[in-house]
Each structure stands twice: as C-alpha cells, then as structure tokens.
Short mmCIF file of C-alpha atoms in Angstrom, two decimals:
data_model
loop_
_atom_site.label_atom_id
_atom_site.label_comp_id
_atom_site.label_asym_id
_atom_site.label_seq_id
_atom_site.Cartn_x
_atom_site.Cartn_y
_atom_site.Cartn_z
CA MET C 1 26.23 -1.69 11.34
CA ALA C 2 26.81 -1.05 7.65
CA GLU C 3 28.07 -4.62 7.16
CA ALA C 4 24.85 -6.23 8.39
CA ALA C 5 22.38 -7.12 5.68
CA ALA C 6 18.91 -5.62 5.96
CA ILE C 7 17.75 -7.70 3.00
CA ARG C 8 19.08 -11.15 2.13
CA ILE C 9 17.90 -12.76 -1.08
CA ARG C 10 18.81 -16.30 -2.11
CA GLY C 11 17.83 -18.13 -5.28
CA LEU C 12 14.96 -15.77 -6.06
CA ARG C 13 12.95 -16.75 -9.11
CA VAL C 14 9.97 -14.66 -10.17
CA VAL C 15 7.54 -15.02 -13.04
CA ARG C 16 5.52 -11.85 -13.45
CA LYS C 17 2.56 -11.71 -15.79
CA LYS C 18 3.71 -14.97 -17.42
CA VAL C 19 7.20 -13.62 -18.12
CA LEU C 20 10.28 -14.97 -16.34
CA VAL C 21 11.54 -11.66 -14.95
CA ILE C 22 14.05 -12.88 -12.37
CA PRO C 23 15.52 -16.32 -13.17
CA GLY C 24 17.63 -16.77 -10.04
CA LEU C 25 19.03 -14.01 -7.88
CA ASP C 26 21.29 -13.83 -4.82
CA VAL C 27 21.84 -10.41 -3.33
CA ASP C 28 22.30 -8.63 0.00
CA VAL C 29 21.34 -5.06 0.83
CA ALA C 30 23.35 -3.37 3.57
CA ALA C 31 21.56 -1.96 6.62
CA GLY C 32 21.63 1.76 7.44
CA ALA C 33 22.87 2.75 4.01
CA ILE C 34 21.51 3.98 0.69
CA THR C 35 21.66 1.26 -1.92
CA GLY C 36 20.99 2.30 -5.48
CA LEU C 37 19.24 -0.28 -7.66
CA LEU C 38 20.19 0.87 -11.14
CA GLY C 39 19.30 -0.60 -14.47
CA PRO C 40 17.36 0.01 -17.64
CA SER C 41 13.59 0.02 -17.49
CA GLY C 42 12.16 -3.49 -17.76
CA CYS C 43 15.18 -5.16 -16.17
CA GLY C 44 13.24 -6.36 -13.12
CA LYS C 45 13.86 -3.58 -10.57
CA SER C 46 10.18 -3.12 -9.71
CA THR C 47 9.57 -6.86 -9.56
CA LEU C 48 12.49 -7.26 -7.16
CA MET C 49 11.13 -4.44 -5.01
CA ARG C 50 7.66 -6.00 -5.01
CA ALA C 51 9.21 -9.27 -3.83
CA ILE C 52 11.02 -7.43 -1.03
CA VAL C 53 7.86 -5.72 0.28
CA GLY C 54 5.93 -9.00 -0.03
CA VAL C 55 3.32 -8.20 -2.65
CA GLN C 56 4.84 -10.30 -5.44
CA ILE C 57 4.09 -13.98 -5.93
CA VAL C 58 7.49 -15.64 -5.86
CA GLU C 59 8.11 -18.93 -7.63
CA SER C 60 11.05 -20.03 -5.52
CA GLY C 61 13.89 -18.78 -3.38
CA SER C 62 13.98 -16.87 -0.13
CA VAL C 63 13.70 -13.16 0.59
CA GLU C 64 14.57 -12.20 4.13
CA VAL C 65 13.90 -8.64 5.29
CA LEU C 66 15.15 -7.35 8.65
CA GLY C 67 15.57 -10.98 9.68
CA LEU C 68 12.03 -12.06 8.77
CA PRO C 69 10.55 -13.62 5.62
CA ALA C 70 9.41 -10.86 3.24
CA GLY C 71 5.73 -10.07 3.61
CA SER C 72 5.53 -11.16 7.28
CA ALA C 73 2.82 -9.35 9.22
CA ASP C 74 5.44 -8.03 11.66
CA LEU C 75 7.30 -6.35 8.83
CA ARG C 76 4.39 -4.28 7.61
CA HIS C 77 5.03 -1.65 10.32
CA ARG C 78 8.71 -1.50 9.51
CA VAL C 79 8.82 -1.31 5.73
CA GLY C 80 7.80 1.75 3.70
CA TYR C 81 7.09 1.19 0.01
CA MET C 82 6.71 3.72 -2.73
CA THR C 83 5.42 2.21 -5.97
CA GLN C 84 6.56 3.50 -9.33
CA GLU C 85 3.20 5.00 -10.26
CA PRO C 86 2.16 7.42 -7.53
CA SER C 87 -0.14 5.29 -5.39
CA VAL C 88 -2.14 7.79 -3.39
CA TYR C 89 -5.78 8.81 -3.69
CA SER C 90 -5.91 11.53 -6.32
CA ASP C 91 -9.36 12.64 -5.16
CA LEU C 92 -8.18 13.46 -1.63
CA THR C 93 -6.02 16.32 -0.37
CA VAL C 94 -2.38 15.76 0.52
CA ARG C 95 -3.18 15.88 4.22
CA GLU C 96 -6.20 13.55 3.95
CA ASN C 97 -4.07 11.01 2.11
CA LEU C 98 -1.32 11.04 4.70
CA ALA C 99 -3.77 11.07 7.60
CA HIS C 100 -5.29 7.88 6.19
CA PHE C 101 -1.93 6.11 6.02
CA ALA C 102 -1.01 7.43 9.50
CA ARG C 103 -4.20 5.89 10.91
CA ILE C 104 -3.33 2.56 9.34
CA TYR C 105 0.17 2.66 10.85
CA GLY C 106 -1.30 3.82 14.15
CA VAL C 107 1.08 6.78 14.35
CA ASP C 108 -0.04 10.19 15.49
CA GLN C 109 -0.94 13.02 13.19
CA GLY C 110 2.33 14.82 14.04
CA ASN C 111 3.95 12.35 11.65
CA VAL C 112 1.69 13.70 8.90
CA ASP C 113 3.00 17.24 9.26
CA ARG C 114 6.57 15.97 9.46
CA ALA C 115 6.17 13.92 6.28
CA ILE C 116 4.60 16.88 4.45
CA ASP C 117 7.53 19.08 5.49
CA ARG C 118 10.07 16.49 4.46
CA VAL C 119 8.83 16.42 0.88
CA ASP C 120 8.36 20.19 0.92
CA LEU C 121 4.62 20.24 0.22
CA GLY C 122 3.62 22.44 3.16
CA SER C 123 2.02 25.01 0.89
CA LYS C 124 -0.02 22.31 -0.89
CA ALA C 125 -1.16 20.38 2.18
CA ASP C 126 -4.83 21.12 1.60
CA THR C 127 -4.80 20.78 -2.17
CA VAL C 128 -6.53 17.84 -3.82
CA VAL C 129 -3.81 15.61 -5.27
CA SER C 130 -5.27 15.57 -8.80
CA ASP C 131 -4.69 19.35 -8.92
CA LEU C 132 -0.95 18.93 -8.29
CA SER C 133 1.81 18.63 -10.88
CA GLY C 134 3.25 15.20 -11.70
CA GLY C 135 6.33 15.78 -9.56
CA GLN C 136 4.26 16.95 -6.60
CA HIS C 137 1.97 13.95 -7.02
CA SER C 138 4.91 11.57 -6.76
CA ARG C 139 6.20 13.42 -3.69
CA VAL C 140 2.84 12.82 -1.98
CA SER C 141 3.39 9.14 -2.72
CA LEU C 142 6.87 9.38 -1.19
CA ALA C 143 5.48 11.17 1.88
CA ALA C 144 2.94 8.35 2.30
CA SER C 145 5.81 5.87 2.63
CA LEU C 146 7.59 8.12 5.16
CA VAL C 147 4.61 8.69 7.43
CA GLY C 148 5.08 5.44 9.37
CA GLU C 149 8.81 6.22 9.89
CA PRO C 150 9.84 2.73 8.78
CA ASP C 151 13.22 1.05 9.29
CA LEU C 152 13.43 0.10 5.62
CA LEU C 153 12.35 2.30 2.74
CA VAL C 154 11.86 0.70 -0.65
CA LEU C 155 11.50 3.50 -3.18
CA ASP C 156 10.75 2.75 -6.81
CA GLU C 157 12.05 5.60 -8.98
CA PRO C 158 11.33 8.37 -6.44
CA THR C 159 13.29 11.05 -8.28
CA VAL C 160 12.07 10.44 -11.81
CA GLY C 161 10.65 13.51 -13.51
CA LEU C 162 11.71 15.93 -10.78
CA ASP C 163 13.64 19.12 -11.40
CA PRO C 164 17.32 19.23 -10.32
CA VAL C 165 16.67 21.30 -7.20
CA LEU C 166 14.02 18.92 -5.91
CA ARG C 167 16.15 15.94 -6.81
CA ARG C 168 19.03 17.36 -4.79
CA ASP C 169 16.70 18.03 -1.84
CA LEU C 170 15.31 14.51 -1.95
CA TRP C 171 18.77 12.95 -1.98
CA ALA C 172 19.63 15.15 1.01
CA LEU C 173 16.50 13.82 2.72
CA PHE C 174 17.49 10.22 1.92
CA ARG C 175 20.96 10.92 3.32
CA SER C 176 19.57 12.28 6.58
CA LEU C 177 17.25 9.27 6.91
CA ALA C 178 20.17 6.90 6.33
CA SER C 179 22.32 8.66 8.92
CA SER C 180 19.55 8.19 11.46
CA GLY C 181 19.68 4.45 10.78
CA THR C 182 17.08 3.91 8.06
CA THR C 183 17.96 1.48 5.29
CA LEU C 184 17.07 2.75 1.83
CA LEU C 185 16.77 0.83 -1.40
CA VAL C 186 16.25 3.34 -4.19
CA SER C 187 15.74 2.36 -7.81
CA SER C 188 16.47 4.48 -10.84
CA HIS C 189 17.08 4.03 -14.52
CA VAL C 190 19.23 7.20 -14.47
CA MET C 191 22.79 6.05 -13.92
CA GLU C 192 24.01 9.45 -12.67
CA GLU C 193 22.00 8.92 -9.49
CA ALA C 194 24.78 6.52 -8.47
CA VAL C 195 26.82 9.38 -6.99
CA HIS C 196 24.29 9.70 -4.14
CA CYS C 197 24.37 6.04 -3.13
CA ASP C 198 26.60 4.21 -0.64
CA ARG C 199 26.35 0.96 -2.54
CA LEU C 200 25.18 0.07 -6.03
CA LEU C 201 23.35 -2.84 -7.55
CA LEU C 202 23.56 -2.76 -11.32
CA MET C 203 20.74 -4.85 -12.71
CA ARG C 204 20.19 -6.21 -16.19
CA ASP C 205 17.67 -8.78 -17.46
CA GLY C 206 16.78 -10.00 -13.98
CA HIS C 207 20.31 -10.52 -12.67
CA MET C 208 23.00 -8.37 -11.08
CA LEU C 209 25.80 -7.17 -13.35
CA ALA C 210 27.63 -5.72 -10.40
CA ASP C 211 27.23 -5.18 -6.69
CA GLY C 212 29.52 -2.89 -4.74
CA VAL C 213 30.80 0.57 -3.97
CA ARG C 214 30.82 3.09 -6.81
CA ASP C 215 34.58 3.77 -6.70
CA ASP C 216 35.36 0.05 -6.80
CA LEU C 217 33.12 -0.41 -9.83
CA LEU C 218 34.77 2.49 -11.60
CA ALA C 219 38.23 1.18 -10.77
CA ALA C 220 37.38 -2.35 -11.86
CA THR C 221 36.00 -1.27 -15.22
CA GLY C 222 38.33 1.67 -15.80
CA ALA C 223 35.27 3.77 -16.64
CA ALA C 224 34.81 7.46 -15.88
CA ASP C 225 31.22 7.19 -14.69
CA ILE C 226 28.66 4.53 -13.83
CA GLU C 227 26.96 4.74 -17.20
CA ALA C 228 30.25 3.84 -18.88
CA ALA C 229 30.90 1.18 -16.25
CA PHE C 230 27.47 -0.32 -16.94
CA LEU C 231 28.20 -0.42 -20.67
CA ALA C 232 31.59 -1.97 -20.07
CA LEU C 233 30.03 -4.67 -17.92
CA VAL C 234 27.33 -5.32 -20.53
CA GLU C 235 29.95 -5.71 -23.26
CA GLN C 236 32.03 -7.95 -21.05
CA GLU C 237 28.97 -10.12 -20.36
CA ASP C 238 27.83 -10.30 -23.99
CA GLY C 239 31.36 -11.01 -25.18
CA ARG C 240 31.58 -14.11 -23.07
CA MET G 1 -8.78 -6.76 12.21
CA THR G 2 -8.98 -3.63 14.38
CA ALA G 3 -11.64 -0.95 14.71
CA ARG G 4 -9.05 1.79 14.14
CA ARG G 5 -7.96 0.44 10.77
CA THR G 6 -11.49 -0.41 9.66
CA PHE G 7 -12.58 3.14 10.44
CA ALA G 8 -9.45 4.47 8.73
CA THR G 9 -10.82 2.93 5.54
CA THR G 10 -14.40 4.06 6.21
CA SER G 11 -13.45 7.67 6.89
CA ARG G 12 -11.15 7.74 3.88
CA VAL G 13 -13.88 6.44 1.55
CA LEU G 14 -16.36 8.96 2.97
CA ALA G 15 -13.79 11.73 2.46
CA GLN G 16 -13.47 10.64 -1.17
CA LEU G 17 -17.26 10.79 -1.53
CA ARG G 18 -17.33 14.23 0.08
CA HIS G 19 -14.99 15.53 -2.60
CA ASP G 20 -17.12 14.05 -5.35
CA HIS G 21 -20.28 16.15 -5.52
CA ARG G 22 -21.58 14.54 -8.67
CA THR G 23 -21.54 11.09 -7.14
CA ILE G 24 -23.36 12.40 -4.08
CA GLY G 25 -25.92 13.85 -6.48
CA ILE G 26 -26.29 10.53 -8.26
CA ILE G 27 -26.66 8.62 -5.00
CA LEU G 28 -29.29 10.94 -3.58
CA VAL G 29 -31.18 12.38 -6.55
CA LEU G 30 -31.16 9.71 -9.24
CA PRO G 31 -33.36 7.16 -7.41
CA CYS G 32 -35.89 9.91 -6.67
CA VAL G 33 -35.96 11.01 -10.29
CA ILE G 34 -36.61 7.46 -11.53
CA PHE G 35 -39.19 6.85 -8.84
CA GLY G 36 -40.89 10.12 -9.71
CA LEU G 37 -40.90 9.20 -13.38
CA ILE G 38 -42.67 5.91 -12.69
CA ALA G 39 -45.17 7.61 -10.40
CA TRP G 40 -45.85 10.21 -13.08
CA MET G 41 -46.18 7.56 -15.81
CA PHE G 42 -48.98 5.78 -13.95
CA SER G 43 -50.52 8.93 -12.46
CA GLY G 44 -53.43 8.99 -14.93
CA THR G 45 -54.33 5.31 -14.49
CA GLU G 46 -56.33 3.43 -11.92
CA SER G 47 -53.40 1.18 -11.07
CA GLN G 48 -51.78 1.09 -7.66
CA VAL G 49 -48.28 0.73 -9.13
CA VAL G 50 -46.69 3.30 -6.81
CA ASP G 51 -47.98 1.41 -3.80
CA THR G 52 -47.28 -2.11 -5.01
CA MET G 53 -44.10 -1.68 -7.03
CA GLY G 54 -42.72 1.31 -5.16
CA PRO G 55 -41.38 -0.59 -2.15
CA LEU G 56 -39.64 -3.08 -4.44
CA LEU G 57 -38.00 -0.29 -6.35
CA ILE G 58 -36.85 1.21 -3.06
CA ALA G 59 -35.11 -2.08 -2.35
CA ILE G 60 -33.55 -2.40 -5.79
CA PHE G 61 -32.39 1.08 -6.96
CA PRO G 62 -29.98 1.72 -4.09
CA ALA G 63 -28.47 -1.74 -4.53
CA VAL G 64 -27.84 -1.14 -8.24
CA ILE G 65 -26.23 2.25 -7.67
CA MET G 66 -24.09 0.96 -4.80
CA PHE G 67 -23.00 -2.03 -6.89
CA LEU G 68 -21.78 0.24 -9.67
CA ILE G 69 -20.05 2.71 -7.38
CA THR G 70 -18.33 0.06 -5.29
CA SER G 71 -17.13 -2.06 -8.17
CA VAL G 72 -15.62 0.92 -9.97
CA VAL G 73 -14.11 2.48 -6.84
CA THR G 74 -12.43 -0.72 -5.70
CA LEU G 75 -11.23 -1.47 -9.19
CA ARG G 76 -9.65 1.98 -9.20
CA GLU G 77 -7.78 0.94 -6.04
CA ARG G 78 -6.46 -2.10 -7.87
CA THR G 79 -5.37 -0.25 -11.00
CA SER G 80 -3.96 2.89 -9.32
CA GLY G 81 -1.57 0.92 -7.12
CA THR G 82 -3.14 2.11 -3.86
CA LEU G 83 -4.28 -1.45 -3.15
CA GLU G 84 -0.73 -2.69 -3.71
CA ARG G 85 0.53 -0.11 -1.23
CA LEU G 86 -2.19 -1.02 1.29
CA MET G 87 -1.32 -4.71 0.99
CA SER G 88 2.24 -3.88 2.11
CA LEU G 89 0.88 -2.01 5.16
CA PRO G 90 -0.39 -3.22 8.53
CA ILE G 91 -4.05 -3.36 7.47
CA SER G 92 -5.98 -6.61 7.21
CA LYS G 93 -8.04 -7.53 4.18
CA ALA G 94 -11.11 -7.55 6.43
CA ASP G 95 -10.30 -4.01 7.65
CA PHE G 96 -10.21 -2.90 4.05
CA LEU G 97 -13.42 -4.55 2.85
CA VAL G 98 -15.52 -4.08 5.99
CA GLY G 99 -14.35 -0.45 6.06
CA TYR G 100 -15.67 -0.04 2.53
CA ALA G 101 -18.97 -1.78 3.35
CA LEU G 102 -19.49 0.51 6.36
CA ALA G 103 -18.85 3.64 4.33
CA PHE G 104 -21.35 2.60 1.68
CA ALA G 105 -23.85 1.48 4.32
CA LEU G 106 -23.78 5.01 5.68
CA ALA G 107 -24.25 6.48 2.21
CA ALA G 108 -27.05 3.98 1.59
CA ALA G 109 -28.78 4.97 4.81
CA VAL G 110 -28.90 8.62 3.75
CA GLN G 111 -30.07 7.50 0.33
CA ALA G 112 -32.87 5.36 1.82
CA VAL G 113 -34.14 8.22 4.00
CA VAL G 114 -34.23 10.62 1.05
CA LEU G 115 -35.88 8.12 -1.29
CA LEU G 116 -38.50 7.01 1.24
CA ALA G 117 -39.33 10.61 2.09
CA PHE G 118 -39.68 11.42 -1.61
CA ALA G 119 -41.77 8.32 -2.39
CA MET G 120 -44.18 8.86 0.47
CA GLY G 121 -44.19 12.65 0.65
CA VAL G 122 -44.14 13.61 -3.01
CA CYS G 123 -45.36 10.53 -4.90
CA GLY G 124 -47.94 9.52 -2.29
CA MET G 125 -46.75 5.94 -1.80
CA ARG G 126 -48.84 4.29 0.93
CA ILE G 127 -47.49 1.48 3.05
CA GLU G 128 -49.13 -0.38 5.91
CA GLY G 129 -46.06 -1.70 7.72
CA PRO G 130 -43.39 0.21 9.69
CA VAL G 131 -41.49 2.61 7.43
CA ALA G 132 -38.29 2.30 9.47
CA LEU G 133 -38.16 -1.39 8.67
CA MET G 134 -38.58 -0.61 4.99
CA GLY G 135 -35.60 1.74 5.33
CA LEU G 136 -33.61 -1.02 6.98
CA VAL G 137 -34.34 -3.47 4.16
CA SER G 138 -33.35 -0.83 1.62
CA VAL G 139 -30.05 -0.14 3.41
CA LEU G 140 -29.26 -3.84 3.80
CA ASP G 141 -29.96 -4.46 0.14
CA ALA G 142 -27.73 -1.52 -0.78
CA VAL G 143 -24.97 -2.95 1.42
CA LEU G 144 -25.49 -6.26 -0.36
CA GLY G 145 -25.18 -4.39 -3.66
CA SER G 146 -21.87 -2.95 -2.56
CA THR G 147 -20.49 -6.26 -1.24
CA LEU G 148 -21.48 -7.85 -4.57
CA GLY G 149 -19.69 -4.95 -6.26
CA LEU G 150 -16.59 -5.61 -4.16
CA ALA G 151 -16.64 -9.25 -5.20
CA ALA G 152 -17.32 -8.37 -8.85
CA SER G 153 -14.37 -5.98 -9.00
CA ALA G 154 -12.11 -8.98 -8.41
CA LEU G 155 -13.32 -10.42 -11.72
CA ALA G 156 -12.74 -7.26 -13.75
CA ARG G 157 -9.45 -5.92 -15.04
CA THR G 158 -10.67 -2.52 -16.15
CA GLU G 159 -13.37 -0.09 -15.07
CA PHE G 160 -14.98 -0.72 -18.44
CA GLN G 161 -15.40 -4.41 -17.59
CA ALA G 162 -16.52 -3.61 -14.04
CA VAL G 163 -19.46 -1.58 -15.30
CA GLN G 164 -20.46 -4.41 -17.62
CA LEU G 165 -20.57 -6.86 -14.74
CA MET G 166 -23.58 -4.99 -13.37
CA PRO G 167 -26.04 -6.62 -15.81
CA VAL G 168 -24.38 -10.00 -15.20
CA PHE G 169 -24.79 -9.83 -11.43
CA LEU G 170 -27.96 -7.82 -11.05
CA ILE G 171 -30.33 -8.02 -14.03
CA PRO G 172 -31.16 -11.73 -13.58
CA GLN G 173 -31.92 -11.02 -9.93
CA ILE G 174 -34.14 -8.07 -10.80
CA LEU G 175 -36.03 -10.13 -13.40
CA VAL G 176 -36.91 -13.00 -11.10
CA CYS G 177 -37.22 -11.25 -7.72
CA GLY G 178 -40.93 -10.62 -8.18
CA LEU G 179 -40.77 -7.09 -9.52
CA LEU G 180 -42.03 -7.94 -13.01
CA MET G 181 -44.42 -10.73 -12.10
CA PRO G 182 -45.38 -12.58 -8.93
CA ARG G 183 -42.91 -15.38 -8.28
CA ALA G 184 -45.77 -17.82 -7.72
CA ALA G 185 -46.81 -17.37 -11.36
CA MET G 186 -43.35 -18.14 -12.76
CA PRO G 187 -42.24 -21.46 -14.24
CA LEU G 188 -41.18 -23.72 -11.40
CA VAL G 189 -37.47 -23.75 -12.31
CA LEU G 190 -37.29 -19.97 -12.39
CA GLU G 191 -39.03 -19.82 -9.06
CA TRP G 192 -36.38 -22.14 -7.63
CA ILE G 193 -33.62 -20.03 -9.10
CA SER G 194 -35.15 -16.92 -7.60
CA ARG G 195 -34.91 -18.51 -4.16
CA ALA G 196 -31.15 -18.73 -4.51
CA LEU G 197 -30.80 -15.02 -5.29
CA PRO G 198 -30.65 -12.39 -2.55
CA PHE G 199 -32.78 -9.68 -4.18
CA THR G 200 -35.76 -12.04 -3.94
CA TYR G 201 -35.68 -11.78 -0.15
CA ALA G 202 -35.46 -8.00 -0.20
CA ALA G 203 -38.42 -7.86 -2.58
CA GLN G 204 -40.35 -10.35 -0.47
CA ALA G 205 -39.74 -8.34 2.70
CA MET G 206 -40.85 -5.15 0.98
CA GLU G 207 -44.05 -6.79 -0.31
CA LYS G 208 -44.89 -8.00 3.17
CA LEU G 209 -44.18 -4.59 4.73
CA GLN G 210 -46.28 -2.88 2.10
CA VAL G 211 -49.38 -4.83 3.12
CA GLY G 212 -48.72 -4.31 6.80
CA ALA G 213 -47.08 -7.53 7.91
CA SER G 214 -45.53 -7.64 11.36
CA THR G 215 -41.86 -7.03 12.05
CA TRP G 216 -41.50 -10.65 13.00
CA SER G 217 -42.70 -11.93 9.63
CA VAL G 218 -39.89 -10.22 7.72
CA ALA G 219 -37.19 -11.28 10.18
CA SER G 220 -36.33 -14.37 8.17
CA ASP G 221 -35.99 -12.34 4.94
CA ILE G 222 -33.71 -9.87 6.69
CA ALA G 223 -31.67 -12.74 8.10
CA VAL G 224 -31.22 -14.17 4.60
CA ILE G 225 -30.05 -10.79 3.26
CA CYS G 226 -27.59 -10.50 6.15
CA ALA G 227 -26.30 -13.99 5.43
CA PHE G 228 -25.73 -13.03 1.78
CA ILE G 229 -23.88 -9.89 2.91
CA ALA G 230 -21.66 -11.96 5.19
CA GLY G 231 -21.11 -14.51 2.42
CA THR G 232 -20.16 -12.03 -0.30
CA LEU G 233 -17.95 -10.10 2.12
CA THR G 234 -16.16 -13.30 3.07
CA ALA G 235 -15.77 -14.18 -0.60
CA GLY G 236 -14.30 -10.71 -1.15
CA ILE G 237 -11.85 -11.16 1.73
CA VAL G 238 -10.80 -14.61 0.55
CA THR G 239 -10.31 -13.60 -3.09
CA LEU G 240 -8.35 -10.44 -2.23
CA ARG G 241 -4.66 -11.33 -2.44
CA ARG G 242 -1.77 -9.63 -0.73
CA ARG G 243 0.59 -11.12 -3.28
CA THR G 244 -0.17 -10.86 -6.97
CA ALA G 245 1.58 -12.11 -10.05
#
C-alpha cells in the first residue's frame, strides 16, 4: 500500500496573489504514510496544500488526489484540511464548532467527542474558543479536520507553537491515524519534525530540493540531521 | 444543496448570535430607540409623522442593521479562513448563503415583532391595514438587507471597507424610496431610478398598508422584494468562489 500514491502532481504552476509561487512541480505523496512537507516559511508549502485540497486557482498542471482531480465534489468527504491560521469560529464553543463541521460531513455526533478526545480538549469542550490559548485554538482547528474521519489529512503547520509534550502527543496521534490507513501530509518549517515522518519533501522557492526517506537523505548528503541536509542541498543547488 | 447542510449553517450562525449579547441588543433595541426618538421629536407638533413615516422606518431600519451585520460577519468568514475550510468541505455555496439568509430572517422576524409592538404600543402608531403583513414586509426587507450585505462582502477586503459599503448600497435607496419626499414629486429621472431599487417597493407596500389597502394590492410589491432577494442571493452564490488566487 505504501508504494501507491495518494497524491500525484504533474507540472503544477501556481501564481498566488500575483506572485509566481510554484513555477512547475512534479511530486507524489505516498498513501497510508506520514509525509513531512518541510521548508522555510514562504517557500510555497501552504500554496501547494491549497492546490491539493482544491481551493487554490491553479494556472496549469494536474493535481490528482485519491485518483480524482483535486477539488472534485467526491473528494470533499474524504479530505480533511487544517489551514495555517486556526480556521474555526472563535465565538463558538469547541463542541459547537465541531458539531457544525460534523453536520456538514453528515457524520454523527459521536465523531465530535472522539475528535475532542484525540486533541485532548475534553476539559475545554464547552469553552468558547476565543477564551482558549493559542495552542488550544489550533488544536480545535485540527479537531475540525479530524471530525469527518477523512482518508487524507492535509495539515498546515499543526504543531507550530505547541509545547513539547503536546507535540509528542500529536505526532503519536498522527502515527496511529497513519497505521489505520490514513494518508497524512504535514507541513512544518521546523526541520526536526522530520524524525516523525515516513517520507520527506524538502521544499524551497516553489520546488522540491529532495524527496525521499530521511535516512537516505542523510546518507546522500552526509549530514547529521535534516537541517544540515537541507543546508547542504541548498549549497549544492546554489553552487551549480 | 441539502436541507441538513443549509440548517447546519443556519444553526451555527444562530449559535454565534446567541453568544453575542451585544449584537442581540443592537438588533432588538436600537430600532426601538431610534423610532422612539423620532416619535418624541414630533410629539409636540400637529404632524402625523409617526403614522405616516413610521411604517417606512419599520421597513428600513431592520434592513440597514441586517446589511451591516451580514456584511461584516461574512467578511469575517473570508478573512479568518473558515470560508476556505468550508469550501474544501461537502457543503454547497447555496447551502452556505441560504443558511445565512435563513438565520438572519429569523433574527429579523423577532426584530420586526419587537419593533412593531413598540411602535404601536408605546409610540401610538396607527395603521389601517393588517399588521401581520407589515411585519412580513419588514422581515422581507431585512432579508433583502442581509442578502445585499452578503453580496457586498464579496467586494470588500476588510471589515473596515465592508462597513463603508453600507452608505454605497443603502443611502441612495433610502433617499429615493419615498421616505423623504413623495416619489411622485421627484424629478422624473430620480423617480425612474427609484423604481429600479428594492427599498422603493418595501416603502410603497408600507404606505399602502398604512392607509388600509387590501392584502392583494401589496402582493406585487412583495413579489418584487422577493425577486430582489432571489437575485441578490443568486449573485452571492455565483460570485462566491471555491478556488481563490
């Protein structure tokens, strides 16, 4: 299963807000695995994710998700998307937010409790979101993308700003989702997050510097960690 | 479009309103305060302003408030990223906008009941026609205000701009709808323009109801308001984009 591609992108070219963000990209994302999309902020990670979930106007190229063109109506049940800014209603409680998204998915309210448990917000379920801390706020946003139990989760910087304990718990959650067959694409600008991923996409200026398994990237560059590997690849690219 | 998803939006918007006590206060109390102020202003004079202008104000105030609330609330959806999330979910654009319109129609209905009760009970406004029909016109005009607000929010990038669109969309309508002077006395061109604007029909219906016209005689005005609601809602659905740059 891990060899099959959940996402297949060919010749993707995206202009976002009048800036050429992705000039031409070919990439595959493996099914049933955690793929880390790593790169500095502004390199095009969010734009790529928006193209995958079908909310980005694409200039050319094809984006195929679970065998269908990105943004197809049939995919909307199967893809969960967490935007970088927490996109939930800050004037509603945690439970009201998730209940709303559950109604849209047409799943029962048991999914709401499960999603709340998964992000460990049980004690805050009836708190209005604007009264939560920043990290809790972003976990509500994560829970909203889990509530429909999608086959593909596209998570834009889900662990940013969280304390180490929570970050560990979230990666454990991602791992358990992946082992039950969910495909995860998780972006981060923190290179250390690479250790939690099955595969890595290192992105820079709208293209992929590297695509592969962490150990292979380390071996190929002779670097001790992914941050050093990234730098080595950047130097190699600029030196050309 | 499905009833479940439309109501998902409606119940969510109403839940947001429920949490926002100040907005509820503004929706319910503000029109009464302004109405009361006008009634008080003319209380020492011989004029029948409360009777003649009152029904028109009951058509216009709710629409203005609903325009402002809707345009800001939907703009907040655009800027906070919740709209982007929704557009990746199995909800149609019609579910989203009709759900909003229904929620604000319900709020407008409560508003109309409170304002009519205040105008007639406290300020002594006298009307000859059926009061329920006056309530209906007020609610429909408020719904029109909110569908205009939905459409306007597509033109604004910030909440600051959204608020400023209110005078653009509404003040010209208020000026020529017959509130300030009878439309028959206006220059011909302005009278023509007024016929193309929806508030005119709400004002016209209210004037007829005030002097005791039959239900049947305002049917055409109500039909025109409904057509404008359908038109602005359709414009809102068409201009809402799943994919953005």
